[in-house]
Coordinates of C-alpha atoms and ligand atoms in Angstrom, one line a residue:
M1 CA 9.9 -104.7 -37.8
T2 CA 8.0 -102.5 -39.9
L3 CA 9.1 -99.0 -41.4
K4 CA 6.5 -96.1 -40.8
V5 CA 6.6 -92.2 -42.5
F6 CA 4.8 -89.7 -42.0
N7 CA 2.6 -88.6 -45.4
T8 CA 1.3 -85.3 -45.8
L9 CA -1.4 -87.2 -48.1
T10 CA -3.2 -88.6 -45.2
R11 CA -1.3 -86.6 -42.3
K12 CA -1.0 -90.6 -41.1
K13 CA 1.9 -92.6 -40.0
E14 CA 1.8 -95.2 -42.6
K15 CA 3.3 -98.5 -42.8
F16 CA 5.8 -97.9 -45.7
V17 CA 5.0 -99.9 -48.7
P18 CA 6.0 -98.9 -52.2
M19 CA 4.8 -99.7 -55.5
H20 CA 7.3 -102.2 -56.9
G21 CA 9.2 -104.5 -54.2
K22 CA 12.5 -103.0 -52.6
K23 CA 12.2 -100.8 -55.6
V24 CA 11.9 -97.0 -54.5
N25 CA 11.3 -94.0 -56.5
M26 CA 11.9 -90.6 -54.9
F27 CA 12.1 -87.1 -56.5
V28 CA 12.9 -84.3 -54.2
C29 CA 12.5 -80.9 -55.0
G30 CA 16.2 -79.7 -56.2
P31 CA 17.5 -75.7 -55.8
T32 CA 16.9 -72.8 -58.1
V33 CA 20.0 -71.8 -59.5
Y34 CA 20.9 -68.1 -59.7
D35 CA 22.5 -67.9 -56.2
Y36 CA 24.1 -69.8 -53.7
S37 CA 22.7 -72.7 -51.3
H38 CA 21.7 -71.1 -47.9
L39 CA 21.4 -72.8 -44.1
G40 CA 17.5 -73.7 -45.4
H41 CA 18.7 -75.5 -47.9
A42 CA 21.4 -77.2 -46.1
K43 CA 18.5 -79.1 -43.8
T44 CA 16.0 -80.0 -46.7
Y45 CA 19.5 -81.9 -48.2
V46 CA 20.6 -83.9 -46.1
Q47 CA 17.6 -84.4 -43.8
F48 CA 16.7 -86.4 -47.3
D49 CA 19.6 -88.2 -47.4
I50 CA 19.9 -89.1 -44.1
I51 CA 16.3 -90.6 -45.7
V52 CA 17.6 -92.3 -48.4
R53 CA 21.1 -93.5 -46.8
Y54 CA 17.8 -95.4 -44.2
L55 CA 16.1 -96.6 -46.6
R56 CA 19.6 -98.5 -48.5
F57 CA 20.1 -99.4 -45.1
R58 CA 17.0 -101.0 -45.6
G59 CA 17.7 -102.5 -47.8
F60 CA 15.5 -101.1 -50.6
R61 CA 16.5 -100.5 -54.0
V62 CA 15.9 -96.2 -54.0
F63 CA 16.7 -94.0 -57.1
Y64 CA 16.3 -90.3 -56.0
L65 CA 15.9 -87.7 -58.7
Q66 CA 16.5 -83.8 -58.2
N67 CA 15.3 -81.3 -60.5
I68 CA 17.5 -78.4 -60.8
T69 CA 15.6 -75.2 -61.7
D70 CA 17.5 -73.4 -64.8
L71 CA 14.9 -71.5 -65.8
D72 CA 12.6 -68.9 -63.9
D73 CA 11.6 -65.9 -62.9
K74 CA 14.2 -64.9 -60.4
I75 CA 16.7 -66.9 -62.8
I76 CA 16.0 -63.9 -65.7
K77 CA 16.0 -61.0 -63.4
R78 CA 19.8 -62.0 -61.2
A79 CA 21.3 -62.1 -65.0
K80 CA 20.0 -59.0 -66.4
E81 CA 20.9 -57.2 -63.4
N82 CA 24.3 -59.3 -63.7
N83 CA 24.8 -58.2 -67.4
E84 CA 24.9 -61.6 -68.2
T85 CA 22.7 -65.0 -70.1
P86 CA 20.6 -66.8 -67.8
K87 CA 22.5 -69.6 -69.1
S88 CA 25.6 -68.7 -68.1
L89 CA 24.5 -67.7 -64.7
A90 CA 22.4 -70.8 -63.9
R91 CA 25.2 -73.2 -65.0
R92 CA 27.9 -71.7 -63.0
F93 CA 25.6 -71.8 -60.3
E94 CA 24.3 -75.4 -60.7
E95 CA 27.9 -76.1 -60.9
E96 CA 28.1 -74.0 -57.2
Y97 CA 25.4 -76.0 -56.0
Y98 CA 27.1 -79.6 -56.5
K99 CA 30.0 -78.4 -54.7
D100 CA 28.3 -77.1 -51.9
M101 CA 26.3 -80.5 -52.3
K102 CA 29.8 -82.4 -52.1
A103 CA 31.2 -80.2 -49.4
L104 CA 28.2 -81.2 -47.0
G105 CA 28.2 -85.0 -47.9
I106 CA 25.6 -85.1 -50.1
T107 CA 25.9 -89.1 -51.6
S108 CA 22.3 -90.1 -52.3
V109 CA 21.1 -88.4 -55.4
D110 CA 20.8 -90.8 -58.2
K111 CA 20.4 -87.7 -61.0
Y112 CA 20.5 -84.0 -61.1
A113 CA 17.8 -83.6 -64.3
R114 CA 18.2 -79.9 -65.6
A115 CA 14.5 -78.5 -66.3
T116 CA 16.1 -77.1 -69.7
D117 CA 16.9 -81.1 -70.5
Y118 CA 12.7 -82.0 -70.3
I119 CA 11.8 -79.2 -73.2
K120 CA 9.9 -81.9 -74.7
A121 CA 8.3 -84.1 -72.4
I122 CA 7.3 -80.3 -70.4
I123 CA 5.8 -79.4 -74.4
K124 CA 3.5 -82.9 -74.4
Q125 CA 2.3 -82.5 -71.2
V126 CA 0.9 -78.9 -72.1
K127 CA -0.7 -80.4 -74.9
A128 CA -2.1 -83.7 -73.1
L129 CA -3.5 -81.5 -71.5
L130 CA -5.1 -79.4 -73.4
E131 CA -6.8 -81.6 -75.5
K132 CA -8.4 -83.0 -72.0
G133 CA -9.9 -80.2 -71.7
Y134 CA -8.0 -78.6 -68.5
A135 CA -5.8 -76.1 -69.8
Y136 CA -6.8 -73.0 -72.3
E137 CA -5.1 -70.3 -73.8
I138 CA -5.3 -67.1 -73.1
E139 CA -2.6 -64.2 -75.0
D140 CA 0.4 -64.4 -72.7
G141 CA 0.5 -68.3 -72.3
I142 CA -1.4 -72.0 -71.4
Y143 CA -2.7 -71.5 -68.1
Y144 CA -3.8 -75.1 -66.1
D145 CA -8.4 -74.1 -65.4
L146 CA -8.2 -75.2 -61.5
S147 CA -12.2 -75.4 -62.1
K148 CA -12.0 -79.1 -63.8
F149 CA -9.8 -81.0 -61.2
K150 CA -12.4 -81.4 -58.8
D151 CA -9.7 -82.8 -56.2
Y152 CA -7.3 -80.2 -56.4
G153 CA -6.4 -78.9 -53.0
K154 CA -6.3 -82.8 -51.2
L155 CA -2.6 -82.4 -50.1
S156 CA -2.8 -78.6 -48.4
R157 CA -6.4 -79.4 -48.2
R158 CA -7.0 -75.7 -48.9
T159 CA -7.1 -73.8 -52.2
T160 CA -5.4 -70.4 -51.5
L161 CA -2.4 -68.8 -50.5
E162 CA -0.9 -68.6 -47.4
A163 CA 1.9 -66.0 -45.8
E164 CA 4.3 -69.2 -45.0
D165 CA 3.7 -70.1 -49.0
A166 CA 6.7 -70.1 -51.5
V167 CA 5.7 -68.2 -54.0
T168 CA 8.6 -67.9 -56.8
R169 CA 5.7 -65.9 -59.1
I170 CA 2.3 -65.0 -59.3
D171 CA 0.7 -65.5 -62.8
D172 CA -1.4 -62.9 -62.8
N173 CA -4.4 -62.1 -66.1
I174 CA -7.8 -60.7 -66.0
N175 CA -8.5 -63.3 -68.3
K176 CA -7.7 -66.3 -66.8
R177 CA -10.7 -68.1 -65.7
N178 CA -10.1 -68.7 -61.7
K179 CA -8.0 -66.7 -59.7
G180 CA -6.0 -69.9 -59.3
D181 CA -4.9 -70.7 -62.5
F182 CA -1.2 -71.4 -63.1
C183 CA 0.7 -71.2 -66.3
L184 CA 2.1 -74.4 -67.6
W185 CA 3.4 -72.9 -70.8
K186 CA 4.3 -68.6 -70.8
K187 CA 5.3 -66.8 -74.0
S188 CA 8.5 -65.3 -73.9
K189 CA 9.2 -61.2 -74.0
P190 CA 11.4 -60.8 -76.7
D191 CA 14.6 -60.7 -74.3
E192 CA 14.0 -63.9 -73.0
P193 CA 15.0 -67.5 -73.6
K194 CA 12.6 -69.4 -75.7
W195 CA 11.7 -72.8 -77.2
D196 CA 9.4 -73.3 -80.0
S197 CA 6.1 -75.2 -79.6
P198 CA 2.9 -75.8 -81.6
W199 CA 1.1 -72.3 -79.9
F200 CA 4.3 -69.2 -79.8
K201 CA 7.2 -69.6 -78.5
G202 CA 7.9 -69.6 -75.3
R203 CA 9.6 -71.5 -71.5
P204 CA 8.1 -74.0 -69.0
G205 CA 5.6 -72.6 -66.0
W206 CA 6.7 -72.9 -62.1
H207 CA 5.7 -76.3 -61.8
I208 CA 5.2 -78.3 -65.1
E209 CA 9.0 -79.3 -65.2
D210 CA 9.1 -81.5 -62.3
T211 CA 5.9 -83.6 -63.6
A212 CA 7.5 -83.6 -66.9
I213 CA 11.0 -84.7 -65.1
T214 CA 9.4 -87.3 -63.3
E215 CA 7.2 -88.8 -65.7
S216 CA 10.1 -89.2 -68.2
H217 CA 11.8 -91.3 -65.5
F218 CA 9.7 -92.7 -63.2
G219 CA 6.1 -92.9 -65.5
P220 CA 3.1 -91.2 -63.9
Q221 CA 3.5 -92.6 -60.6
Y222 CA 5.7 -92.9 -58.0
D223 CA 6.2 -93.5 -54.4
I224 CA 7.9 -90.7 -52.3
H225 CA 8.0 -86.6 -53.3
G226 CA 9.6 -84.2 -51.0
G227 CA 10.6 -80.7 -50.5
A228 CA 10.2 -78.3 -47.9
R229 CA 7.2 -77.6 -46.1
D230 CA 6.6 -74.2 -48.6
L231 CA 6.3 -75.8 -51.0
I232 CA 3.0 -78.1 -50.4
F233 CA 1.1 -75.1 -51.9
P234 CA 0.5 -74.3 -54.2
H235 CA 3.7 -75.9 -56.0
H236 CA 3.0 -79.7 -54.7
E237 CA -0.5 -78.9 -55.1
A238 CA -0.7 -77.7 -59.1
E239 CA 1.9 -81.0 -59.7
I240 CA -0.7 -83.7 -58.6
A241 CA -3.5 -81.7 -60.7
Q242 CA -1.1 -82.1 -63.5
M243 CA 0.0 -85.1 -63.4
E244 CA -3.2 -87.2 -62.3
A245 CA -4.7 -85.0 -64.9
K246 CA -2.9 -86.2 -67.5
S247 CA -2.5 -89.5 -66.7
G248 CA -6.4 -90.2 -65.2
K249 CA -4.3 -92.0 -62.6
K250 CA -4.6 -92.1 -58.2
P251 CA -2.6 -90.9 -56.9
F252 CA 0.8 -90.0 -58.7
V253 CA 2.7 -89.7 -55.2
K254 CA 2.0 -92.7 -52.7
Y255 CA 4.2 -90.6 -49.7
W256 CA 4.9 -87.1 -49.8
L257 CA 7.1 -86.2 -47.4
H258 CA 8.1 -82.3 -46.4
T259 CA 11.2 -81.0 -43.9
G260 CA 9.7 -78.1 -41.2
F261 CA 11.6 -74.5 -41.1
L262 CA 15.2 -73.3 -40.0
T263 CA 15.3 -70.1 -38.2
V264 CA 19.0 -68.1 -37.0
E265 CA 18.7 -67.3 -33.8
G266 CA 15.3 -67.6 -33.8
R267 CA 14.3 -65.6 -36.7
K268 CA 13.1 -66.4 -40.3
M269 CA 15.6 -66.1 -42.5
A270 CA 15.7 -63.6 -44.8
K271 CA 18.6 -61.2 -46.1
S272 CA 16.8 -58.2 -45.2
L273 CA 16.3 -59.3 -41.5
G274 CA 20.9 -59.7 -41.6
N275 CA 20.9 -63.1 -40.6
F276 CA 20.8 -65.1 -43.5
I277 CA 23.4 -67.6 -43.6
T278 CA 24.6 -69.1 -47.2
L279 CA 26.1 -73.0 -46.7
R280 CA 29.8 -71.9 -47.4
D281 CA 30.1 -69.6 -45.0
A282 CA 28.9 -72.1 -42.1
L283 CA 30.9 -74.1 -42.9
K284 CA 34.1 -71.5 -42.5
K285 CA 33.1 -72.0 -38.8
H286 CA 31.7 -75.5 -38.7
D287 CA 32.9 -79.1 -39.9
T288 CA 30.5 -81.3 -42.1
E289 CA 30.0 -83.8 -39.5
T290 CA 29.0 -81.2 -37.1
I291 CA 26.4 -79.3 -39.4
R292 CA 24.9 -82.9 -40.4
F293 CA 24.8 -84.2 -36.5
F294 CA 23.1 -80.9 -35.9
F295 CA 20.4 -81.3 -38.5
A296 CA 20.2 -85.0 -37.2
S297 CA 19.1 -83.7 -33.4
T298 CA 16.1 -82.6 -34.7
H299 CA 13.1 -84.7 -36.5
Y300 CA 13.0 -83.8 -40.0
R301 CA 9.6 -82.4 -39.8
N302 CA 10.1 -80.2 -36.7
P303 CA 11.2 -77.0 -37.1
I304 CA 15.0 -76.0 -36.0
D305 CA 17.0 -73.2 -34.8
F306 CA 19.9 -72.6 -36.1
S307 CA 22.4 -70.4 -33.7
Q308 CA 26.1 -70.4 -32.6
E309 CA 25.3 -71.9 -29.0
N310 CA 23.2 -75.0 -30.6
L311 CA 26.0 -75.9 -32.9
E312 CA 28.8 -76.0 -30.3
Q313 CA 26.6 -78.1 -28.8
S314 CA 26.6 -80.5 -31.4
K315 CA 30.7 -80.4 -31.8
K316 CA 30.3 -80.8 -28.1
S317 CA 28.4 -83.8 -28.4
L318 CA 29.9 -85.7 -31.4
D319 CA 33.2 -85.0 -29.2
R320 CA 31.7 -87.2 -26.5
L321 CA 31.3 -90.1 -29.1
Y322 CA 34.4 -89.7 -30.5
I323 CA 36.4 -89.7 -27.3
T324 CA 34.8 -93.1 -27.0
L325 CA 36.1 -94.8 -30.0
E326 CA 39.3 -92.7 -28.9
N327 CA 39.3 -95.2 -25.9
V328 CA 38.3 -97.9 -27.4
H329 CA 40.8 -97.6 -30.4
F330 CA 43.7 -97.5 -28.4
M331 CA 42.7 -100.1 -25.9
R332 CA 45.1 -102.8 -25.4
T333 CA 44.2 -106.2 -27.8
V334 CA 44.0 -109.2 -27.0
K335 CA 43.2 -112.4 -28.9
K336 CA 40.8 -114.5 -26.9
K337 CA 36.8 -112.9 -26.4
T338 CA 36.3 -113.5 -22.9
P339 CA 32.1 -114.9 -22.1
Q340 CA 31.7 -111.4 -20.7
E341 CA 33.3 -110.0 -24.1
K342 CA 30.8 -111.9 -25.7
Q343 CA 27.7 -111.1 -23.3
F344 CA 28.6 -108.1 -24.3
E345 CA 28.7 -108.0 -28.1
M346 CA 25.1 -109.1 -27.8
K347 CA 24.8 -106.0 -26.1
L348 CA 25.3 -103.9 -29.0
Q349 CA 23.6 -106.1 -31.3
K350 CA 20.4 -104.8 -28.8
Y351 CA 21.8 -100.9 -29.3
K352 CA 21.4 -101.2 -33.3
E353 CA 18.0 -103.4 -32.9
K354 CA 17.0 -99.9 -30.8
F355 CA 18.2 -97.7 -33.0
I356 CA 16.3 -99.5 -36.4
T357 CA 13.2 -99.3 -34.0
A358 CA 13.8 -95.2 -33.6
M359 CA 14.6 -94.8 -37.3
D360 CA 11.7 -97.3 -38.7
D361 CA 9.0 -94.5 -36.7
D362 CA 9.0 -92.4 -39.4
F363 CA 12.8 -91.1 -39.3
N364 CA 13.8 -90.2 -36.0
T365 CA 16.5 -89.1 -35.3
R366 CA 16.8 -87.9 -33.0
E367 CA 15.7 -90.8 -30.9
A368 CA 18.0 -92.6 -33.2
L369 CA 20.7 -90.1 -31.3
K370 CA 20.3 -90.9 -28.0
V371 CA 20.8 -94.6 -28.9
I372 CA 24.0 -94.1 -29.8
F373 CA 25.0 -92.0 -27.0
K374 CA 23.0 -94.2 -24.8
M375 CA 25.7 -97.3 -26.5
S376 CA 28.6 -94.8 -25.9
N377 CA 28.0 -94.5 -21.9
E378 CA 27.7 -98.3 -22.3
V379 CA 30.9 -98.4 -23.8
N380 CA 32.5 -97.0 -22.4
K381 CA 31.1 -98.8 -18.1
F382 CA 32.6 -101.8 -19.8
I383 CA 36.1 -100.8 -21.2
S384 CA 36.3 -98.5 -17.6
R385 CA 36.9 -102.2 -15.5
R386 CA 38.9 -103.6 -18.4
K387 CA 43.0 -103.3 -19.5
E388 CA 42.7 -105.6 -22.5
L389 CA 40.1 -106.2 -25.5
S390 CA 39.6 -109.1 -27.4
K391 CA 40.7 -108.0 -30.8
G392 CA 37.1 -108.9 -32.1
L393 CA 35.3 -107.0 -29.6
K394 CA 37.1 -103.9 -30.7
E395 CA 36.7 -104.3 -33.9
K396 CA 32.4 -105.1 -33.7
I397 CA 32.5 -101.5 -31.4
L398 CA 33.9 -99.7 -33.7
S399 CA 32.2 -100.9 -36.8
T400 CA 29.0 -100.9 -34.8
F401 CA 29.2 -97.0 -34.3
K402 CA 30.2 -96.6 -38.0
E403 CA 28.1 -98.6 -39.4
L404 CA 25.4 -96.1 -37.8
G405 CA 26.8 -93.3 -37.6
I406 CA 27.3 -93.4 -41.7
I407 CA 23.8 -92.8 -41.7
F408 CA 23.7 -89.6 -41.0
G409 CA 27.2 -88.9 -42.2
I410 CA 28.9 -88.9 -38.7
L411 CA 31.6 -90.3 -37.3
Q412 CA 33.2 -92.1 -40.1
K413 CA 36.8 -89.8 -39.1
K414 CA 40.0 -91.9 -39.0
I415 CA 40.6 -92.3 -35.3
K416 CA 44.7 -91.5 -35.1
K417 CA 47.1 -91.6 -31.9
E418 CA 47.6 -87.6 -31.6
K419 CA 51.3 -86.6 -31.2
L420 CA 52.9 -83.8 -29.3
T421 CA 54.7 -81.6 -30.1
K422 CA 59.1 -81.0 -28.4
D423 CA 58.2 -77.7 -26.7
V424 CA 55.4 -79.6 -25.1
E425 CA 57.0 -83.1 -24.7
K426 CA 60.0 -81.0 -22.8
L427 CA 57.5 -79.1 -20.6
I428 CA 55.8 -82.3 -19.3
K429 CA 58.9 -83.4 -18.5
E430 CA 59.8 -80.4 -16.6
R431 CA 56.4 -80.0 -14.2
E432 CA 57.4 -84.2 -13.6
N433 CA 60.5 -82.9 -11.9
A434 CA 59.0 -80.3 -10.2
R435 CA 56.6 -82.7 -9.1
K436 CA 59.4 -85.3 -7.8
N437 CA 61.4 -82.1 -5.9
K438 CA 57.8 -81.3 -4.0
N439 CA 57.9 -78.3 -6.2
W440 CA 54.0 -77.9 -6.7
K441 CA 53.8 -73.9 -7.5
T442 CA 56.1 -74.9 -10.6
A443 CA 54.2 -77.8 -11.3
D444 CA 51.0 -75.3 -11.4
A445 CA 52.6 -73.1 -13.0
I446 CA 53.1 -75.7 -15.7
R447 CA 50.1 -77.2 -16.3
E448 CA 48.5 -74.4 -16.0
K449 CA 50.7 -72.9 -19.2
L450 CA 49.8 -76.4 -20.6
N451 CA 46.1 -76.1 -20.6
K452 CA 46.3 -72.9 -22.6
M453 CA 48.4 -75.0 -24.8
G454 CA 45.6 -76.9 -25.3
I455 CA 47.3 -79.7 -23.3
L456 CA 45.2 -81.3 -20.8
L457 CA 46.9 -83.4 -18.1
E458 CA 45.8 -85.7 -15.8
D459 CA 48.0 -87.5 -12.3
T460 CA 46.5 -91.2 -12.8
P461 CA 48.6 -94.2 -10.7
E462 CA 50.2 -95.1 -13.9
G463 CA 51.4 -92.0 -14.1
I464 CA 50.8 -88.6 -16.3
K465 CA 47.8 -88.8 -18.9
W466 CA 47.5 -86.2 -21.6
K467 CA 45.4 -85.4 -24.5
I468 CA 45.2 -82.6 -26.7
K469 CA 41.9 -80.3 -26.5
R470 CA 39.4 -80.5 -29.0
K471 CA 38.8 -77.2 -31.4
Ligands
ZN501 ZN1 9.5 -78.9 -57.0

């Protein structure tokens, strides 16, 4: 079994072979910290979290790096509106970002690198690009000369902007040599943050922080660069132009991975449309596992639609898996494993292999989830014919679900025996008495009452069974 990934650079699924054995250096574009994270961020970061967890599950030693853009035009603008310094705004929302990621269960990132901690490295790159003739100075900044880099456009297969591109700023100046030339080092206005440089007091351009950060940690070449697909052009294209021109080495990044868009109730999420949802608002209504399940239910490259209905569907599906786990967990346990149980254990192993085959196909989480559901059905079928399970098989079933679930960040909750309140116990007794006295009307009324209280009753040959309805 070999892992294959879809590489935006070649538009092909390729065998995944890192540059240095099992070591994988990976970088994903992080947030610009001027506001709370929204659902689009949540999608990207959960899907890359799953990718990294899976790579580690497959034995790769991943170093996962993310940048924090703590200075740019949006931060400066918002800080002015708030009457605070860009730094205090950025630090505050950086902290909020970490809280959001924690709430989402993002555990895979090894290092968050702040742009303003890499000013020296940024200046070094700009200097090298000037010396090699890839950059030029005009009155308001140092610009990249796109006519000098013949490979420009190789990632996106175009050289001009389109409607879906993320554009955080357009570096416009009539004295630029080419229309698309972007700023590497920008002259700061009097009230803007500034750093000394060999040219003038200024601040970094839009794209240079990423290459300065990755070169500092990984050198001029590394394995995986990820991000949302609206960053392909011009942002990632510009990164290639900067780094390959500076180092003379190709490729700058071996595999480029991009996530699909998120819509809300079928429409693009935008403040102007009134359907803009922050992650923390979403987490008030849905728990972390439900949101992660929802993101895992679609392939990372595909678009996904966030709607109440889709989220409720995710919750129901996840509940079905938990019911299987409860059924197994509360079965009577015996010591000895039967031959049928040994056979069933081999079946579990087969499902695990199918799961790996699905995930090896460009991290196909959707197919991998289907395998987990098939395994769940199979387990239910097996235990429905039995009154007891051996300790060994019980543990094997539960640990298999946990082991595969943790890659998506689901099925990790403790299974607790649910307890009834005194009132409910009393009602159940009353109903039993009513049934004994063949007072069906009262029995039915109590059943209905319990149902409204969230208690489901089931009359079985062994007696009455109850279940608490999930929220
Ligand atoms: Zn970036």
